Amino acid sequence: MNSMTDAKLSPGDTIGILGGGQLGRMIALAAGRLGLKCHVFCPDEASPAFDVSAEKTVAAYDDEKALRDFAGKVDAVTYEFENVPGETADILASLRPVRPGPRALSVSQDRLSEKTFLRDAGIPVADFESIDSQNELDDALTRFGGRGVVKTRRFGYDGKGQIMIRAREDAQDAFSRLGHVPTILEALVTFEREISVIVARGLDGTARAYDVAENVHENHILKTSTVPADIRSATAAQAREIAERIADALGYVGVMGVEMFLVRSGEEERIIVNEIAPRVHNSGHWTEDACLVSQFEQHVRAVAGWPLGTAERHFDVTMENLIGHDADAWHDILSDPGARLHLYGKAETRAGRKMGHVNRLRPIKP
Amino acid sequence: MNSMTDAKLSPGDTIGILGGGQLGRMIALAAGRLGLKCHVFCPDEASPAFDVSAEKTVAAYDDEKALRDFAGKVDAVTYEFENVPGETADILASLRPVRPGPRALSVSQDRLSEKTFLRDAGIPVADFESIDSQNELDDALTRFGGRGVVKTRRFGYDGKGQIMIRAREDAQDAFSRLGHVPTILEALVTFEREISVIVARGLDGTARAYDVAENVHENHILKTSTVPADIRSATAAQAREIAERIADALGYVGVMGVEMFLVRSGEEERIIVNEIAPRVHNSGHWTEDACLVSQFEQHVRAVAGWPLGTAERHFDVTMENLIGHDADAWHDILSDPGARLHLYGKAETRAGRKMGHVNRLRPIKP
């Protein structure tokens, strides 16, 4: 523990954000409300977060000089994506507090480290094995009953970098099709629902989990998050407790998304953690309107070393991502009194691109 | 009615804001959420709104070239203060839609025009007379029973530019003390409470008034706004209806603050309109947390020509301005789960300077 690790920001200080997409933009908007400045670092000149931030740096994430200049101008650093290169994080962490810390990044960037960390922390995960060759894959599949998902250890997202194996022929050349990179094999989980928990943990160790969201994906991209999830209240409490336990085990500071599967056997509901995202999370966008303190504000508070706010929820809600031309419906959405529109200011509408989201609110069902 | 007057913005378009203080800042934050860009025009290099806006122009309000360049880069223009010079508004209005329109500015900049407009529209106001000399003042005071408030017609704010006359000696040299400028004499109103209504009116003529706030001033600066005001529901409905009527009579587009006095005679409650502010208003900051759609978002929607949102309120609330060193309590405020902190990012704390505000929320009393 050194003084930099403990550093707290003051109003008027500057948060540096790596990544200039919609998540960085929403962090910056939340920071602005609290009187903090943001400085966004992103290689893409057309970054949506630039438009709502005091300062920007357009440079590559491995541009050491630009990183050092950036660190010199900010009071703490955070990031909106988990694939921040380790060296980038190390350079910045030597100069300024980086929150969440580099450990959260290194654990979550590698599926093997992530799963191993979770299992060691007593968190329920699917069985998994490290796979470094086609032979290892074939051997492991024997132990997994011939079924499983083989995933690259790094840089997978939105269903990319993984192959589902339901029969022996699915496994053929799988290691080569994934590019001869380190992978893991995970047991197939027959789940009833996908759920997630957004948890915030402050510099003082306080952890606050939001209510559980139930997520629906389309083409491997999140389509909707509905809160509350249609699960038992004891299961929901357990999901939140698991998320808080993970944050504690990592000594985490900031907001984290924890993706889980709900597995049912008869009346029994069981939770399996799928993955963690060391950042604000798409499945937490509902907090912007259904709670007084959004995940973005919680993240800003944590990164600043400030007290967390309440995670209390005041509405039932369904968040719907506006993907590609979904966003063309903005005018109708604005006309609906129960709908809260969020647009990201992206210049170009492309298929599969997240352009915004809408939170549809309902009174809390007693 | 021409096509510029009717112009509607699209997501990604730019709103130009004259004035870079906290009101401009909060407009920009609301615009950011809706995917709009802001370009702030302000002579002060240290303007809080710059930090959350895509573009800025640092220039004087009478710099015609800078105004024309600014107009060329934005899709509509609004402002955060009512003393925008008429010529500035005219230059901009010749190039881009200015919302609220120049008429709202000219009416509200001159207390005589304002009071005359209100009286002609059938809105209850205190008796008043135009005063252009000490002789006229002395004469008028005779008709007003020797009592009244003499106010400069232009540029008064926070109690500046006015003299209270309760006895003949108060009137002595009043005209000269106010600088030999055109003034008006208003009858003294013995009021029980100060209240205000924030009303939004869209390009399509829809008007939406928020609930009535009860305001407390200290040293002529707003200290708190509490909602609901402690008045009868019929009186509250009347106050909102008056605000909507004023907006309609002006053909107003945007958010307006209407300050009123509540006058009591026995059981009877009567409303007198004191003044209108053609902009988002300090007594409407409570809408940011107690409503889903804040006054800032309503203003952005109106300026963009978009549908207004609901003005429904979900909490009882007291907004407290953080003036000068009040803002030093930011850490305690953040620790209070019922308190929502807003800071303006002003570099220097000065006595009397609005540094932020806090909304203290309570469940709605049935």
XYZ file of N, CA and C in Angstrom, chain B residues 193-314:
366
model
N -45.243 33.621 0.234
C -44.174 32.734 -0.250
C -43.738 33.165 -1.631
N -42.495 32.789 -1.950
C -42.031 32.908 -3.328
C -42.093 31.518 -3.941
N -42.715 31.437 -5.090
C -42.797 30.151 -5.785
C -42.333 30.340 -7.220
N -42.100 29.248 -7.902
C -41.744 29.342 -9.315
C -42.206 28.094 -10.047
N -42.398 28.278 -11.332
C -42.768 27.158 -12.199
C -41.790 27.126 -13.369
N -41.271 25.936 -13.637
C -40.456 25.701 -14.829
C -41.393 25.131 -15.877
N -41.451 25.798 -17.019
C -42.332 25.318 -18.089
C -41.494 25.123 -19.349
N -41.789 24.050 -20.054
C -41.149 23.801 -21.343
C -42.204 23.894 -22.425
N -41.804 24.440 -23.555
C -42.730 24.458 -24.699
C -41.963 24.009 -25.929
N -42.548 23.067 -26.639
C -41.879 22.497 -27.801
C -42.187 23.269 -29.072
N -41.456 22.930 -30.116
C -41.651 23.563 -31.418
C -43.070 23.312 -31.944
N -43.663 22.205 -31.504
C -45.022 21.867 -31.947
C -46.102 22.534 -31.086
N -45.692 23.390 -30.127
C -46.658 24.112 -29.320
C -47.089 23.397 -28.051
N -46.621 22.163 -27.855
C -46.929 21.457 -26.601
C -46.246 22.174 -25.445
N -46.994 22.439 -24.369
C -46.383 23.045 -23.180
C -46.478 22.064 -22.021
N -45.400 21.943 -21.268
C -45.390 21.053 -20.103
C -44.786 21.795 -18.925
N -45.601 22.001 -17.904
C -45.116 22.675 -16.700
C -44.747 21.633 -15.654
N -43.648 21.845 -14.979
C -43.266 20.997 -13.843
C -44.053 21.443 -12.608
N -43.952 20.643 -11.559
C -44.608 20.991 -10.306
C -44.018 22.292 -9.735
N -44.809 22.927 -8.883
C -44.434 24.237 -8.343
C -43.366 24.086 -7.256
N -42.341 24.905 -7.342
C -41.292 24.935 -6.314
C -41.503 26.138 -5.409
N -41.156 25.928 -4.147
C -41.205 27.036 -3.183
C -39.763 27.462 -2.910
N -39.498 28.749 -3.080
C -38.115 29.215 -3.068
C -37.808 30.088 -1.860
N -36.609 29.906 -1.324
C -36.120 30.745 -0.232
C -34.837 31.410 -0.698
N -34.799 32.724 -0.558
C -33.601 33.471 -0.942
C -32.822 33.896 0.293
N -31.520 33.981 0.150
C -30.664 34.571 1.193
C -29.781 35.594 0.504
N -29.746 36.804 1.036
C -28.983 37.884 0.395
C -29.329 38.008 -1.093
N -30.620 37.884 -1.387
C -31.122 38.019 -2.761
C -30.633 36.916 -3.690
N -30.011 35.855 -3.156
C -29.594 34.719 -3.998
C -30.421 33.513 -3.579
N -30.884 32.752 -4.575
C -31.690 31.571 -4.262
C -30.892 30.627 -3.374
N -31.512 30.235 -2.271
C -30.842 29.287 -1.381
C -31.439 27.883 -1.537
N -32.775 27.780 -1.423
C -33.402 26.465 -1.577
C -34.666 26.547 -2.429
N -34.940 25.458 -3.114
C -36.230 25.253 -3.780
C -36.785 23.933 -3.278
N -38.014 23.969 -2.772
C -38.633 22.757 -2.229
C -39.882 22.424 -3.037
N -40.008 21.159 -3.378
C -41.142 20.681 -4.166
C -41.735 19.456 -3.486
N -43.047 19.380 -3.274
C -44.012 20.392 -3.699
C -43.994 21.617 -2.780
N -44.429 22.741 -3.329
C -44.629 23.940 -2.518
C -45.800 23.703 -1.574
N -45.744 24.358 -0.422
C -46.803 24.186 0.584
C -47.966 25.110 0.255
N -48.648 24.799 -0.838
C -49.806 25.589 -1.273
C -50.901 24.614 -1.680
N -52.110 25.136 -1.845
C -53.214 24.263 -2.222
C -53.024 23.718 -3.623
N -53.601 22.548 -3.858
C -53.407 21.937 -5.172
C -54.075 22.774 -6.256
N -55.171 23.426 -5.925
C -55.820 24.272 -6.943
C -54.928 25.460 -7.290
N -54.250 26.003 -6.286
C -53.345 27.133 -6.542
C -52.154 26.661 -7.376
N -51.653 25.463 -7.049
C -50.527 24.916 -7.809
C -50.919 24.720 -9.272
N -52.129 24.189 -9.480
C -52.591 23.973 -10.855
C -52.690 25.300 -11.597
N -53.135 26.329 -10.850
C -53.267 27.658 -11.461
C -51.892 28.221 -11.829
N -50.917 28.003 -10.953
C -49.558 28.511 -11.208
C -48.986 27.865 -12.476
N -49.202 26.562 -12.589
C -48.687 25.866 -13.773
C -49.413 26.337 -15.030
N -50.689 26.564 -14.888
C -51.481 27.002 -16.042
C -51.031 28.404 -16.480
N -50.732 29.253 -15.503
C -50.228 30.609 -15.822
C -48.917 30.502 -16.596
N -48.023 29.617 -16.130
C -46.719 29.473 -16.801
C -46.895 28.987 -18.240
N -47.805 28.035 -18.424
C -48.042 27.539 -19.783
C -48.651 28.628 -20.656
N -49.522 29.432 -20.033
C -50.168 30.512 -20.796
C -49.133 31.549 -21.255
N -48.170 31.856 -20.379
C -47.116 32.810 -20.747
C -46.284 32.247 -21.911
N -45.934 30.966 -21.803
C -45.132 30.351 -22.871
C -45.884 30.385 -24.199
N -47.187 30.094 -24.130
C -47.996 30.134 -25.350
C -48.047 31.547 -25.931
N -48.257 32.524 -25.051
C -48.410 33.908 -25.524
C -47.132 34.412 -26.201
N -45.990 33.874 -25.773
C -44.714 34.282 -26.378
C -44.364 33.450 -27.602
N -45.142 32.415 -27.905
C -44.747 31.467 -28.958
C -43.397 30.868 -28.636
N -43.214 30.602 -27.339
C -41.912 30.249 -26.780
C -41.483 28.842 -27.203
N -40.180 28.657 -27.429
C -39.613 27.322 -27.666
C -38.417 27.138 -26.738
N -38.555 26.216 -25.781
C -37.479 25.992 -24.818
C -38.043 25.933 -23.417
N -37.152 26.049 -22.440
C -37.562 26.037 -21.035
C -37.505 27.448 -20.483
N -38.485 27.786 -19.660
C -38.582 29.121 -19.080
C -38.849 28.985 -17.588
N -38.264 29.875 -16.801
C -38.575 29.933 -15.381
C -39.522 31.092 -15.127
N -40.600 30.850 -14.400
C -41.570 31.907 -14.080
C -41.587 32.079 -12.556
N -41.132 33.227 -12.093
C -41.108 33.508 -10.649
C -42.398 34.196 -10.246
N -42.979 33.718 -9.161
C -44.290 34.214 -8.727
C -44.290 34.477 -7.227
N -45.228 35.303 -6.811
C -45.496 35.502 -5.394
C -46.828 34.847 -5.058
N -46.875 34.218 -3.883
C -48.151 33.725 -3.382
C -48.647 34.731 -2.353
N -49.817 35.311 -2.641
C -50.396 36.322 -1.762
C -51.606 35.702 -1.067
N -51.652 35.863 0.241
C -52.759 35.264 0.983
C -53.673 36.346 1.534
N -54.991 36.174 1.344
C -55.947 36.999 2.087
C -56.905 36.033 2.749
N -56.677 35.794 4.041
C -57.490 34.805 4.755
C -57.257 33.435 4.150
N -58.374 32.832 3.705
C -58.264 31.496 3.116
C -57.869 31.547 1.640
N -57.955 32.737 1.060
C -57.745 32.837 -0.383
C -56.257 32.909 -0.731
N -55.824 32.096 -1.681
C -54.452 32.152 -2.190
C -54.481 32.752 -3.593
N -53.623 33.751 -3.829
C -53.622 34.434 -5.122
C -52.191 34.458 -5.636
N -52.038 34.386 -6.949
C -50.698 34.366 -7.541
C -50.443 35.654 -8.285
N -49.249 36.189 -8.098
C -48.812 37.353 -8.867
C -47.484 36.984 -9.515
N -47.403 37.179 -10.808
C -46.139 36.851 -11.488
C -45.152 37.992 -11.281
N -43.935 37.641 -10.830
C -42.906 38.641 -10.592
C -42.035 38.836 -11.818
N -41.432 37.770 -12.308
C -40.673 37.908 -13.551
C -40.492 36.582 -14.245
N -40.096 36.676 -15.518
C -39.852 35.467 -16.296
C -38.390 35.450 -16.706
N -37.832 34.268 -16.786
C -36.440 34.092 -17.233
C -36.475 33.158 -18.435
N -36.062 33.646 -19.603
C -36.200 32.855 -20.832
C -35.056 31.868 -20.988
N -34.971 30.960 -20.031
C -33.841 30.016 -19.988
C -34.103 28.989 -18.903
N -33.264 27.952 -18.880
C -33.303 27.043 -17.741
C -33.011 27.867 -16.495
N -33.514 27.391 -15.354
C -33.580 28.276 -14.193
C -33.109 27.552 -12.937
N -32.392 28.273 -12.096
C -31.854 27.690 -10.866
C -32.930 26.996 -10.030
N -34.142 27.538 -10.023
C -35.195 26.932 -9.196
C -35.764 25.660 -9.838
N -35.172 25.236 -10.980
C -35.588 23.990 -11.613
C -34.534 22.899 -11.543
N -33.470 23.141 -10.773
C -32.406 22.124 -10.708
C -32.887 20.835 -10.028
N -33.932 20.936 -9.235
C -34.484 19.742 -8.583
C -34.974 18.717 -9.600
N -35.310 19.159 -10.812
C -35.829 18.226 -11.820
C -34.784 17.200 -12.245
N -33.510 17.505 -12.027
C -32.455 16.579 -12.462
C -32.539 15.227 -11.775
N -33.016 15.196 -10.534
C -33.034 13.935 -9.798
C -34.441 13.487 -9.425
N -35.362 14.426 -9.310
C -36.714 14.067 -8.885
C -37.604 13.700 -10.070
N -37.129 13.974 -11.280
C -37.887 13.649 -12.486
C -37.012 12.804 -13.399
N -37.632 12.061 -14.306
C -36.832 11.333 -15.293
C -36.289 12.283 -16.352
N -37.086 13.288 -16.695
C -36.659 14.251 -17.709
C -36.393 15.576 -17.010
N -35.156 15.996 -16.977
C -34.794 17.241 -16.286
C -35.157 18.448 -17.142
N -35.139 19.625 -16.519
C -35.370 20.845 -17.300
C -34.325 20.977 -18.414
N -33.114 20.471 -18.179
C -32.054 20.614 -19.185
C -32.360 19.743 -20.402
N -32.804 18.513 -20.138
C -33.165 17.650 -21.267
C -34.372 18.221 -22.008
N -35.363 18.728 -21.267
C -36.530 19.343 -21.944
C -36.074 20.488 -22.839
N -35.149 21.301 -22.313
C -34.675 22.443 -23.088
C -33.995 21.964 -24.372
N -33.134 20.958 -24.237
C -32.441 20.411 -25.407
C -33.453 19.863 -26.410
N -34.428 19.127 -25.918
C -35.451 18.577 -26.819
C -36.151 19.710 -27.564
N -36.533 20.757 -26.838
C -37.260 21.864 -27.474
C -36.365 22.574 -28.497
N -35.130 22.850 -28.109
C -34.219 23.566 -29.008
C -33.969 22.739 -30.271
N -33.938 21.411 -30.104
C -33.708 20.528 -31.253
C -34.965 20.331 -32.098
N -36.092 20.831 -31.601
C -37.352 20.608 -32.322
C -37.893 19.214 -32.108
N -37.475 18.567 -31.036
C -37.870 17.187 -30.729
C -39.063 17.185 -29.768
N -39.746 16.028 -29.653
C -40.879 15.965 -28.719
C -40.412 16.197 -27.285
N -41.212 16.900 -26.512
C -40.912 17.054 -25.093
C -41.099 15.728 -24.373
N -40.425 15.597 -23.240
C -40.634 14.430 -22.377
C -41.655 14.737 -21.306
N -41.926 13.742 -20.481
C -42.858 13.933 -19.380
C -42.233 14.840 -18.309
N -43.084 15.622 -17.657
C -42.608 16.464 -16.548
C -42.967 15.837 -15.199
N -43.305 14.566 -15.217
C -43.740 13.888 -13.991
C -42.614 13.865 -12.951
N -43.014 13.937 -11.695
C -42.059 13.977 -10.588
C -42.165 12.678 -9.803
N -41.016 12.131 -9.362
C -41.008 10.834 -8.673
C -40.547 10.905 -7.220
